[in-house]
Coordinates of C-alpha atoms and ligand atoms in Angstrom, one line a residue:
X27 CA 103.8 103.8 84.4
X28 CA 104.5 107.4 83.7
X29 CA 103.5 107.9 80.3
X30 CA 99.9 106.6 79.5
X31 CA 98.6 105.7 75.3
X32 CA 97.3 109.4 75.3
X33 CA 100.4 110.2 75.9
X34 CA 102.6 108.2 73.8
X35 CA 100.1 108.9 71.2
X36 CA 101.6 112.4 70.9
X37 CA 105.1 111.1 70.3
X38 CA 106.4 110.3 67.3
X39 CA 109.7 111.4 65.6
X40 CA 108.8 114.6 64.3
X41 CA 107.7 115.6 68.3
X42 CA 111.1 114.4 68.9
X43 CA 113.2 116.4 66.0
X44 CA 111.7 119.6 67.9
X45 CA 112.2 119.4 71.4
X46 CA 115.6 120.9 72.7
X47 CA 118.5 118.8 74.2
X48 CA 117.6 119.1 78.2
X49 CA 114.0 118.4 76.4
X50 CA 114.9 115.3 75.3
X51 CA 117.0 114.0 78.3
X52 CA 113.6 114.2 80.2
X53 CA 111.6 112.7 77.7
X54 CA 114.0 110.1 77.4
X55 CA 114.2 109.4 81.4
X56 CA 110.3 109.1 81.1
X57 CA 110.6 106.6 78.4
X58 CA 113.3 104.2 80.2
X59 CA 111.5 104.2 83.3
X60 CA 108.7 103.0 81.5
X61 CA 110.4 100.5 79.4
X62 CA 112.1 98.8 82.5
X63 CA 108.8 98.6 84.5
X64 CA 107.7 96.7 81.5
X65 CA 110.7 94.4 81.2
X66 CA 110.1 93.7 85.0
X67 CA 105.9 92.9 84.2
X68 CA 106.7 90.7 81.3
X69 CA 108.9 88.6 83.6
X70 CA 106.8 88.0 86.0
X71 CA 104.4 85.3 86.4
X72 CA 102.7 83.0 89.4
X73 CA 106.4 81.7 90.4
X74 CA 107.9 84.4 91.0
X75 CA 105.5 86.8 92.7
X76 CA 102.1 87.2 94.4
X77 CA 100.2 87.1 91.4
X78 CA 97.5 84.0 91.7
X79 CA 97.7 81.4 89.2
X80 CA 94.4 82.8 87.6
X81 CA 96.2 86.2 86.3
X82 CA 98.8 83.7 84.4
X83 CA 99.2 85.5 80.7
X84 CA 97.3 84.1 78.3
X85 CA 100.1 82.0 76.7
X86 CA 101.1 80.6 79.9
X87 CA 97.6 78.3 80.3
X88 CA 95.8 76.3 78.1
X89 CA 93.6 78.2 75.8
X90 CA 90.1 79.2 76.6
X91 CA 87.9 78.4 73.8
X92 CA 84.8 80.5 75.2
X93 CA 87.6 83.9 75.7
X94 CA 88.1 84.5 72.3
X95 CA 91.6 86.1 73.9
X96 CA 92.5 85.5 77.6
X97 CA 93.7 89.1 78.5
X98 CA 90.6 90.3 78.9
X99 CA 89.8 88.2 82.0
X100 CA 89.8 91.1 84.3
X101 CA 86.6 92.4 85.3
X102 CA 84.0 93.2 87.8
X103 CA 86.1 96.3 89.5
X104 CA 84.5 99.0 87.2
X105 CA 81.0 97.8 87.9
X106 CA 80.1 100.9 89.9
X107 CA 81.4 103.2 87.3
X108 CA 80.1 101.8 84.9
X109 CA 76.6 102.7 86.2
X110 CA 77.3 106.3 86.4
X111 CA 76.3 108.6 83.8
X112 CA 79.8 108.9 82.0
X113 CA 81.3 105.2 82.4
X114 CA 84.2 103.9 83.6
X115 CA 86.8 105.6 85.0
X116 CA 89.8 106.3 82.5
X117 CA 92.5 104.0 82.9
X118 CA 95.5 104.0 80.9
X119 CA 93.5 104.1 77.9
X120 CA 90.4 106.5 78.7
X121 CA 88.1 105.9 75.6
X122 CA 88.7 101.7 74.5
X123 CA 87.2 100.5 71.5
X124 CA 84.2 99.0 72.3
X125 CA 85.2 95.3 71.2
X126 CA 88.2 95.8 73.6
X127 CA 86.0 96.7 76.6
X128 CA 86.1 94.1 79.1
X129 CA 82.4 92.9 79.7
X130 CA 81.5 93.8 82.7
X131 CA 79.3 90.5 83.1
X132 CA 82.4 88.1 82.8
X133 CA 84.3 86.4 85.1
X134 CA 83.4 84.6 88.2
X135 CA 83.2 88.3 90.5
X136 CA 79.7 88.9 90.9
X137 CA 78.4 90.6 93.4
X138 CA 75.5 89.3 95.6
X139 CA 72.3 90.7 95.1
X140 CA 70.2 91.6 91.8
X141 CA 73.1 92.0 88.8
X142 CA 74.0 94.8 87.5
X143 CA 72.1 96.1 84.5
X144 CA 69.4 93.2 85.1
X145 CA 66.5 95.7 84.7
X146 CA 68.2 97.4 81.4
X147 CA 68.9 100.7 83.7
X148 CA 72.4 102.7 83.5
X149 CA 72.0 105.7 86.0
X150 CA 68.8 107.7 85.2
X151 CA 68.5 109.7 87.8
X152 CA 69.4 113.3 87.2
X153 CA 71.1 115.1 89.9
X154 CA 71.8 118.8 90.1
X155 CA 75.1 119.5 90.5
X156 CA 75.9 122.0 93.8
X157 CA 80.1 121.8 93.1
X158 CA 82.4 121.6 90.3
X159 CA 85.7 120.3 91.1
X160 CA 88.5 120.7 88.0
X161 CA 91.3 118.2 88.2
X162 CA 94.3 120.1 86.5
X163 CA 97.8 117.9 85.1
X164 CA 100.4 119.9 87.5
X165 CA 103.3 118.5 85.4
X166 CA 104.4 117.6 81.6
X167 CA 103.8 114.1 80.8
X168 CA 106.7 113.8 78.2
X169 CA 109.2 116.5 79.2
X170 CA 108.1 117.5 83.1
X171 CA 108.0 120.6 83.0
X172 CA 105.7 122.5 85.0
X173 CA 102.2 123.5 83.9
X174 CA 101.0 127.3 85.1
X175 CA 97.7 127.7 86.4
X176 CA 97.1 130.1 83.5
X177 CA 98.2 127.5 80.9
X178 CA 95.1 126.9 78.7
X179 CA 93.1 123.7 79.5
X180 CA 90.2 121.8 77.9
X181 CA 88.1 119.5 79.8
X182 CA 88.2 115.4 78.2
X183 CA 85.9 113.9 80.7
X184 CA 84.1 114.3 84.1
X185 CA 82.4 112.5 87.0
X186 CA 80.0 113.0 89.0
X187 CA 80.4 111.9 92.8
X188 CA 77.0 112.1 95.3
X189 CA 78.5 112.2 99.2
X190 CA 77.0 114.1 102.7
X191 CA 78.3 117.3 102.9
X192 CA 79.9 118.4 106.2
X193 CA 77.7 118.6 108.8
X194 CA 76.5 122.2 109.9
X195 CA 76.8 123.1 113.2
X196 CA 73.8 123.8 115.1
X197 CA 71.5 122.2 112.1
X198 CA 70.0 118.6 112.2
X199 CA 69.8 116.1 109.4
X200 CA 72.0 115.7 106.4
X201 CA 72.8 117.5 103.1
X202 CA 73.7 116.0 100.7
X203 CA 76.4 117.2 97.7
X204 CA 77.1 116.4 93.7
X205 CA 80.1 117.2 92.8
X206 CA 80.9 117.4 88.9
X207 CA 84.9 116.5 88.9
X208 CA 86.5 117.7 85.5
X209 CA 89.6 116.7 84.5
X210 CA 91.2 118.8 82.1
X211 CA 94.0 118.5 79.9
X212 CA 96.7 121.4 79.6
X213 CA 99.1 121.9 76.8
X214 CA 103.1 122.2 77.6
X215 CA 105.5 124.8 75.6
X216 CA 107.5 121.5 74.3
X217 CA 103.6 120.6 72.7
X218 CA 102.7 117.6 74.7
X219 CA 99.3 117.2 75.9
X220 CA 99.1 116.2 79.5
X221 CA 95.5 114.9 81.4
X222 CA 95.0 114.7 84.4
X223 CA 94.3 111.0 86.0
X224 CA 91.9 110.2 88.9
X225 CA 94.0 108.1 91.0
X226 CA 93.5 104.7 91.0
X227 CA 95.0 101.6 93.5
X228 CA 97.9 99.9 91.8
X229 CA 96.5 95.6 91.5
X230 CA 96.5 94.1 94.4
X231 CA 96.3 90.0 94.4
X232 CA 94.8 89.7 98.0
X233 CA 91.9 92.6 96.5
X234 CA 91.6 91.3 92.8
X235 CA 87.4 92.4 92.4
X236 CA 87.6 95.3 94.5
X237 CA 88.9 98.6 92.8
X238 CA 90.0 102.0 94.9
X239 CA 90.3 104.8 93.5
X240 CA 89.0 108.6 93.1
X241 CA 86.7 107.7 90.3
X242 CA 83.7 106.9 92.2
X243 CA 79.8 107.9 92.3
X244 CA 79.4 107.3 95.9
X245 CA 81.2 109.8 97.8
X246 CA 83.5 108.9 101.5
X247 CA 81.5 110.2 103.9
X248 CA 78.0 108.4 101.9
X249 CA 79.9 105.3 101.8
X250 CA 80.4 105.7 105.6
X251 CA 76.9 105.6 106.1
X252 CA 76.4 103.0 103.5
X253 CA 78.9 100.7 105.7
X254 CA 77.4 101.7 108.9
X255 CA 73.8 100.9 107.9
X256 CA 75.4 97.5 106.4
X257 CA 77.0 96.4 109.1
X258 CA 75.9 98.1 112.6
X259 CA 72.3 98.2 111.4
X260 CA 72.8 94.7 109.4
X261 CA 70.2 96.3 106.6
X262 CA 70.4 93.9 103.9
X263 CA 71.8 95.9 100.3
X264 CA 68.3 95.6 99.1
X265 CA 66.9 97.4 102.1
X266 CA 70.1 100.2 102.1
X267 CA 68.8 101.0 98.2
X268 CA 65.1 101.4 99.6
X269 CA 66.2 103.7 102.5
X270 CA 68.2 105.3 100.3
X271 CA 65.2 106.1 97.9
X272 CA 62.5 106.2 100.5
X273 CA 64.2 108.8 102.4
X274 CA 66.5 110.7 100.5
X275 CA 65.5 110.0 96.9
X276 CA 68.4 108.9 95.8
X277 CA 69.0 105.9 93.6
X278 CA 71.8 103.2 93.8
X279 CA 71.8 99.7 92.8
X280 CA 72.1 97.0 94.8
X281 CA 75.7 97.0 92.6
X282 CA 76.8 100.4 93.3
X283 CA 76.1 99.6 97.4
X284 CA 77.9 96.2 97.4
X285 CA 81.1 97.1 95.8
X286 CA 81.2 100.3 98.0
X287 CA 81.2 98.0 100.9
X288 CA 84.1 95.7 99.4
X289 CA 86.1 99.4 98.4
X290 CA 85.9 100.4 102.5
X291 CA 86.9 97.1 103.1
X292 CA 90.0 97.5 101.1
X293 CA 90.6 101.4 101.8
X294 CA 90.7 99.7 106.2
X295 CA 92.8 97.2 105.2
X296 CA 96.0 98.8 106.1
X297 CA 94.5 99.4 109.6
X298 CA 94.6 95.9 110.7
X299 CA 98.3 96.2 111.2
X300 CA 97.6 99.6 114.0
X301 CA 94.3 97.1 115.6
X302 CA 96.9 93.8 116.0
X303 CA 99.2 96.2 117.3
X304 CA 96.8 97.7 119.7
X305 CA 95.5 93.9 120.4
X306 CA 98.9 92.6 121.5
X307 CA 99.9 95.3 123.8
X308 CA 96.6 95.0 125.9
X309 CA 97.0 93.8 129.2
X310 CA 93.9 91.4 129.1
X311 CA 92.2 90.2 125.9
X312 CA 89.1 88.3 125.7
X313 CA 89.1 85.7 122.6
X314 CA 86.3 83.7 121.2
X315 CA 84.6 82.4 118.1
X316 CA 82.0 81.5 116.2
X317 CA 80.8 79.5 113.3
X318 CA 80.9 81.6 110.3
X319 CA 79.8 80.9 106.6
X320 CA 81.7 81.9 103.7
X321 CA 79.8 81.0 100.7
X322 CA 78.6 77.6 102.5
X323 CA 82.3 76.8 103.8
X324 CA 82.0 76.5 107.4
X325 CA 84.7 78.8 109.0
X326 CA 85.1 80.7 112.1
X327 CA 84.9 84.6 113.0
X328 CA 86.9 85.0 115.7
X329 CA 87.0 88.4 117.9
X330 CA 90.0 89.6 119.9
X331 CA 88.5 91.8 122.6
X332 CA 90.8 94.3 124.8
X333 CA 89.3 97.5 126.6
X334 CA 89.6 99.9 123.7
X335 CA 89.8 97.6 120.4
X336 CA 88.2 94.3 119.1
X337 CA 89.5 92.8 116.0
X338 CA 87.7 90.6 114.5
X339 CA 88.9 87.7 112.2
X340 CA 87.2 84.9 109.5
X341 CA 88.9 82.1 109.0
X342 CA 89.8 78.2 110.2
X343 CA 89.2 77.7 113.8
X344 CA 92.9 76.5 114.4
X345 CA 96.0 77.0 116.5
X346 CA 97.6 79.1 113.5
X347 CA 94.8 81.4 113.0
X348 CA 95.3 83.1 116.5
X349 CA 99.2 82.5 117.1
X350 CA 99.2 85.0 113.4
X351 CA 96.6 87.5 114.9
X352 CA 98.7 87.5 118.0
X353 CA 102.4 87.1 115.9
X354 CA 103.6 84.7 119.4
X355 CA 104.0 87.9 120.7
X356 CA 101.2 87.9 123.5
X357 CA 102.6 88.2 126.7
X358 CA 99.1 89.7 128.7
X359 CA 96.1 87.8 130.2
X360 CA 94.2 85.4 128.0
X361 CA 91.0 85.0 128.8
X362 CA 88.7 82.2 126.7
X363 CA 86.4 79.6 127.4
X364 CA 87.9 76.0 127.1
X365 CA 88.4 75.2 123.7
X366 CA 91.8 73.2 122.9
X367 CA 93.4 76.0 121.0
X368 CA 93.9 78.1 123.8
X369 CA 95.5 75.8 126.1
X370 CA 99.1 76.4 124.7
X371 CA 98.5 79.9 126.5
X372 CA 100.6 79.8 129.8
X373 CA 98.9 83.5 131.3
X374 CA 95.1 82.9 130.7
X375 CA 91.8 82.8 132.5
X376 CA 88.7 80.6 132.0
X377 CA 85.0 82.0 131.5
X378 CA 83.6 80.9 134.9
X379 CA 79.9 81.5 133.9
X380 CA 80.5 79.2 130.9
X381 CA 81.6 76.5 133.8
X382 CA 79.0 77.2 136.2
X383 CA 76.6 76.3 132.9
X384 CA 78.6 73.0 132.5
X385 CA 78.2 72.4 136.2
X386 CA 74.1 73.0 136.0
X387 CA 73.9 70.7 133.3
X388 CA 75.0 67.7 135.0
X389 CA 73.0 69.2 138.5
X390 CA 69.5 68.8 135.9
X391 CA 70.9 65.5 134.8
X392 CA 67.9 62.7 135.0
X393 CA 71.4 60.6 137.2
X394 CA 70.1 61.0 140.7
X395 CA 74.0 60.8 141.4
X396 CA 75.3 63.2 139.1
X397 CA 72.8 65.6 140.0
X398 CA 73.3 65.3 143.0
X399 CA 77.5 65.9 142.6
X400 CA 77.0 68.2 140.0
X401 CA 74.9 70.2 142.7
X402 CA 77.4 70.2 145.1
X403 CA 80.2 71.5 142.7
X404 CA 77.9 74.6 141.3
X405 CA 77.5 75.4 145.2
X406 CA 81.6 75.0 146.0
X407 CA 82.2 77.6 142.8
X408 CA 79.0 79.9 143.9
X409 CA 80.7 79.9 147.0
X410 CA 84.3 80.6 145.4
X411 CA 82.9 83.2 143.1
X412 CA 80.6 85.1 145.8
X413 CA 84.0 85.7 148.1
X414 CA 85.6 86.6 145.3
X415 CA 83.0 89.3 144.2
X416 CA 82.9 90.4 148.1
X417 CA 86.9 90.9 148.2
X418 CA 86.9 93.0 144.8
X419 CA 84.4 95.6 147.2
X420 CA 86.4 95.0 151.0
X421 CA 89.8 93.4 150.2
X422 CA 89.6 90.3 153.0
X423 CA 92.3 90.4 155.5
X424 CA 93.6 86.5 155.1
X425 CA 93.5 85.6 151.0
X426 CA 91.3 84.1 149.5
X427 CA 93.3 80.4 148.7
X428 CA 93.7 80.2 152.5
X429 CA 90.7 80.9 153.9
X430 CA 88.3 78.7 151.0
X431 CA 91.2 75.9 151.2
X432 CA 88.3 73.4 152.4
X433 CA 86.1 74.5 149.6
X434 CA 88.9 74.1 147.0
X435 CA 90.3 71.2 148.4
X436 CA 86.7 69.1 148.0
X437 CA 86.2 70.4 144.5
X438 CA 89.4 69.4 143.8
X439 CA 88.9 66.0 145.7
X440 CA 85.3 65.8 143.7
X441 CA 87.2 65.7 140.5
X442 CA 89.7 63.7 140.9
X443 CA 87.9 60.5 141.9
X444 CA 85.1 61.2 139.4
X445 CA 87.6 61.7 136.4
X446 CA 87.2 58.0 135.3
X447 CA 83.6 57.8 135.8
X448 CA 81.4 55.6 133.8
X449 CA 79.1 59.4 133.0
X450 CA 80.3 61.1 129.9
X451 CA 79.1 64.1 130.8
X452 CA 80.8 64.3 134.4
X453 CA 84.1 62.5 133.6
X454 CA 84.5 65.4 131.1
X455 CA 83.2 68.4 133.1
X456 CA 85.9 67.1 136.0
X457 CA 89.0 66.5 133.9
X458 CA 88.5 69.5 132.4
X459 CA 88.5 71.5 135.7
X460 CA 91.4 69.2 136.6
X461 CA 93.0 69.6 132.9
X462 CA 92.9 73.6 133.9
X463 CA 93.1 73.8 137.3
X464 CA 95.6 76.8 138.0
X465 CA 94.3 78.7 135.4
X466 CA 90.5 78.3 136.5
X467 CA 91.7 78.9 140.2
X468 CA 94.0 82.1 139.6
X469 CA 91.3 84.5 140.5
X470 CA 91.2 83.6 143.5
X471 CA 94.4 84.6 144.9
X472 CA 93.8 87.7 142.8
X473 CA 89.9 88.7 142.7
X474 CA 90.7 91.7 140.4
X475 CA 91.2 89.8 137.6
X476 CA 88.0 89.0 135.2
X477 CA 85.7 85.8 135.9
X478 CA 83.9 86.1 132.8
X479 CA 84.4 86.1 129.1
X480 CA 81.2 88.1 128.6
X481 CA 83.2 91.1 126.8
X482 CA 84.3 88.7 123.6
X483 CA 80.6 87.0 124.1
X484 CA 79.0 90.4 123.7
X485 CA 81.4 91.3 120.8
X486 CA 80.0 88.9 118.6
X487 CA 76.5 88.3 119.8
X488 CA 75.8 91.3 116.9
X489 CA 77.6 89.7 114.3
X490 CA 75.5 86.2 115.7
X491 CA 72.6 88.1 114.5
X492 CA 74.2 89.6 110.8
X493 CA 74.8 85.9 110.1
X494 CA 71.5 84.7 110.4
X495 CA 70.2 87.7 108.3
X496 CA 73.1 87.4 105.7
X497 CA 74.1 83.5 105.9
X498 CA 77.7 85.0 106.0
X499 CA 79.4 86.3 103.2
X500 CA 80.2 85.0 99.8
X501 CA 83.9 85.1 99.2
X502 CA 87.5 85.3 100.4
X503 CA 87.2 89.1 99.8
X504 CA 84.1 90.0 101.3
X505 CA 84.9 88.3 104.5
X506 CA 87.9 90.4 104.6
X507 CA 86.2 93.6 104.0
X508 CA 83.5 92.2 106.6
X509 CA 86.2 91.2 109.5
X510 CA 87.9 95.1 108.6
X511 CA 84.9 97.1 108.8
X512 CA 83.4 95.1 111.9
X513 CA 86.2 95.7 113.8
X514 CA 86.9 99.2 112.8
X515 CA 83.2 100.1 114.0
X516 CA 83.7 98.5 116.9
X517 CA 86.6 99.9 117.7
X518 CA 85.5 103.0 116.9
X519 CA 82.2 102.3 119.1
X520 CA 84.8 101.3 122.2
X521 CA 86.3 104.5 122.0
X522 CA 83.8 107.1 121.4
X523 CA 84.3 107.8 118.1
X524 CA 81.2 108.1 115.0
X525 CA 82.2 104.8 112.8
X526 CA 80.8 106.3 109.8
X527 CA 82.7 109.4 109.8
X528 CA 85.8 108.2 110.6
X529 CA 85.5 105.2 107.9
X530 CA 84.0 108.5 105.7
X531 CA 88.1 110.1 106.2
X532 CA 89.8 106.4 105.8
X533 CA 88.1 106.6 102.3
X534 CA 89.0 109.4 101.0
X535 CA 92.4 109.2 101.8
X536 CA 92.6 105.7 100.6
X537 CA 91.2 106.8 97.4
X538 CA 94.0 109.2 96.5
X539 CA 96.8 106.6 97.9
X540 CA 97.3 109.1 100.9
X541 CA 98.1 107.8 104.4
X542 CA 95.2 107.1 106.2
X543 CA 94.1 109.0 109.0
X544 CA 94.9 106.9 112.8
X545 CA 92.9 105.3 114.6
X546 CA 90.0 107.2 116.6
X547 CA 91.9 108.3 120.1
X548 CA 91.5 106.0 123.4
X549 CA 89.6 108.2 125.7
X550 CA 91.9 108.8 129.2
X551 CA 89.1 107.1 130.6
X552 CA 88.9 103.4 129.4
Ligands
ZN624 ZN1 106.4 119.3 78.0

């Protein structure tokens, strides 16, 4: 929309009876613009776009009797703003009657932790201000002309916005800044007023509660930190508002530090495109998973691990959910413990230490035969794996496969009349090395290649750690955010590169819709 209700406000016929011809061929452009944008929006509806069922118009479900009228059904995203010392941000309509307000308290959106507003307090801390920022209209709303520098302006509302400042080189510790944004409004020759807007992220179904935008109390490079100490250092939000306090005197809610976390969360999203791109040109990636809970639904996180990138992923531990991360486009090494979904990868390697486990299992078994075959196994793969290790350091001069052929051939021969046997545990272990026999066997013939999945293992024995702390996350959109930011610090980590101030640039680009910054280098040597 071009023309917001300040705007149109302004216009009326008389406005119009003044302005000169070329005046009015701008004006009108403006206008007819907007009208056809709003055609299109009053057409659309759940059928015929990505707009979920629950943003149908209020005359296209039944009637709520407890929403006295449906449109106000939005909520939640101004929640941070709404603790600052000004309010919300201004949207299309910068002061709303108060009976039109959406409550911020409505809707199903709530944020974990203590609500907002539970102890009765808006933003009483008062900050002194160390910058002013002014936020002039560059153009004519109605007619588009261009607004000079020295064209009066009036300020209609500000914000104030806490971040780090820069850091200063040769000086330890942070400072930290409040800058007072102003946003003026400038008067054109044709006598429109024009304001300047904070930007603000057009609606976006897949980020319904989470708003983006300039308008914001928590500056990028403090909302770095916020996410780093959220995720890396897995401080609960409670404990991030009592460092926060306790060390820099600064006050947030529990509110304020949440919905930051979901905003970085959907200022990284468009990253994920550059980290699947990254994933699927690696040469060997190391894939596994965990259990994972998203408000008490059992799902996986799942962490795609290649020298310089992990990606990590939340969702149902099925075929569908790696062959999208990987778009059927994988053509490197897969390497992955045994679980069925991997199998319909051709190139891939098995975990040996996750065998070698298996294999110890049955050698402990209380089965005096069993242990005693599940003994003799764990030696024939000790044996394997040692002269592998040994060739990696002095390259042998006869291969590998030729010169262990005995060793093979019994472990093979081991399986294969044990792979109807009345013991669970061994008939399984035995068709399983039989089931993936090249593919546990292919470092042999090439001892470079990795024997162990420990690189994926390591990659989510942190998040192992989160989830115990946090029981997982709550909704759809805070796994999201969490999966993003996870893999952006860890990415990030892999190549050298401070998480929090990187994420600290990705924000405040995102907030002003500008393109966001790459991905942190790959140092020449990983
Ligand atoms: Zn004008």
């Amino acid at each position: 929309m071009r023309l917001s209700k300040h705007d149109l406000f302004q216009m009326d016929d008389e406005w119009l009876k003044k302005l000169p011809a070329e005046l009015l061929l701008e004006v009108s452009k403006r206008l007819l613009h907007d009208v056809k944008e709003l055609q299109d929006r009053l057409n659309q509806n759940p059928g015929n776009s990505s707009r979920p069922p629950s943003t149908k118009a209020p005359w296209e479900k039944a009637p709520d009797p407890a929403v006295g009228n449906g449109a106000s059904t939005k909520s939640g995203g101004g929640e941070a703003a709404a603790e600052t010392a000004e309010g919300s941000a201004p949207a299309q309509e910068p002061t709303p009657p108060v009976s039109e307000r959406p409550s911020p308290r409505k809707g199903s959106g709530k944020p974990p932790g203590k609500q907002l507003g539970s102890q009765g307090h808006g933003r009483t801390q008062k900050l002194a201000v160390t910058d002013h920022c002014a936020h002039r209209p560059d153009y004519c709303a109605a007619c588009g002309a261009t607004l000079t520098e020295d064209a009066e302006s009036q300020a209609y509302t500000a914000w104030d916005e806490i971040d780090i400042a820069p850091p200063v080189e040769g000086h330890i510790g942070l400072m930290f800044s409040v800058t007072r944004h102003t946003l003026l409004e400038v008067r054109c020759a044709c006598g429109h007023v024009s304001r300047a807007m904070p930007w603000r992220a057009p609606p976006d179904a897949q980020w319904e509660k989470v708003e983006l935008g300039e308008w914001r109390l928590v500056g990028p490079r403090l909302a770095g930190v916020i996410v780093l100490l959220a995720l890396r250092m897995r401080l609960s939000r409670a404990s991030i508002r009592e460092l926060l306090r306790e060390v820099f005197e600064l006050t947030l809610s529990t509110g304020v530090i949440d919905e930051t976390i979901r905003e970085a969360g959907r200022a990284s999203f468009p990253l994920e495109d550059a980290l699947v791109a990254d994933i699927v040109q690696a040469a060997q990636l190391h894939v596994d998973e965990t259990s994972w809970s998203e408000s008490g639904v059992l799902l996986w996180l799942w962490a795609l691990v290649s020298t310089s990138t992990v990606l990590y992923l939340i969702g149902p531990r099925t075929r569908e959910m790696l062959d999208n991360a990987l778009q059927d486009g994988y053509t490197g090494i897969l390497i992955s413990d045994g679980y069925v979904v991997y199998r319909a990868w051709k190139n891939r390697l098995r975990c040996w230490p996750h065998l070698m486990r298996k294999l110890r299992g049955l050698a402990e078994s209380s089965d005096g035969r069993v242990s005693g075959l599940g003994q003799e196994m764990e030696g024939l793969l000790k044996t394997l794996m040692a002269a592998i290790y040994a060739a990696r350091i002095d390259p042998p001069p006869i291969a590998l496969p030729e010169r262990y052929a005995a060793e093979v051939k019994r472990l093979r021969h081991l399986c294969e009349v044990h792979q109807m046997d009345e013991h669970p545990a061994l008939r399984s272990v035995v068709r399983e090395f039989l089931h993936d026999w090249k593919v546990i066997l292919r470092p042999l013939a090439e001892p470079l290649l990795p024997l162990s999945n420990n690189a994926a293992e390591q990659a989510l024995r942190h998040w192992v750690i989160s989830r115990y702390i946090s029981h997982g996350t709550r909704s759809e959109e805070g796994s999201r955010a969490f999966a993003l930011l996870a893999s952006v610090i860890e990415t990030c980590r892999r190549r050298g590169a401070s998480a929090w101030q990187y994420l600290g640039t990705v924000i405040a680009a995102a907030r002003k819709g500008l393109a966001l910054p790459a991905l942190p280098a790959i140092p020449a040597a990983a």
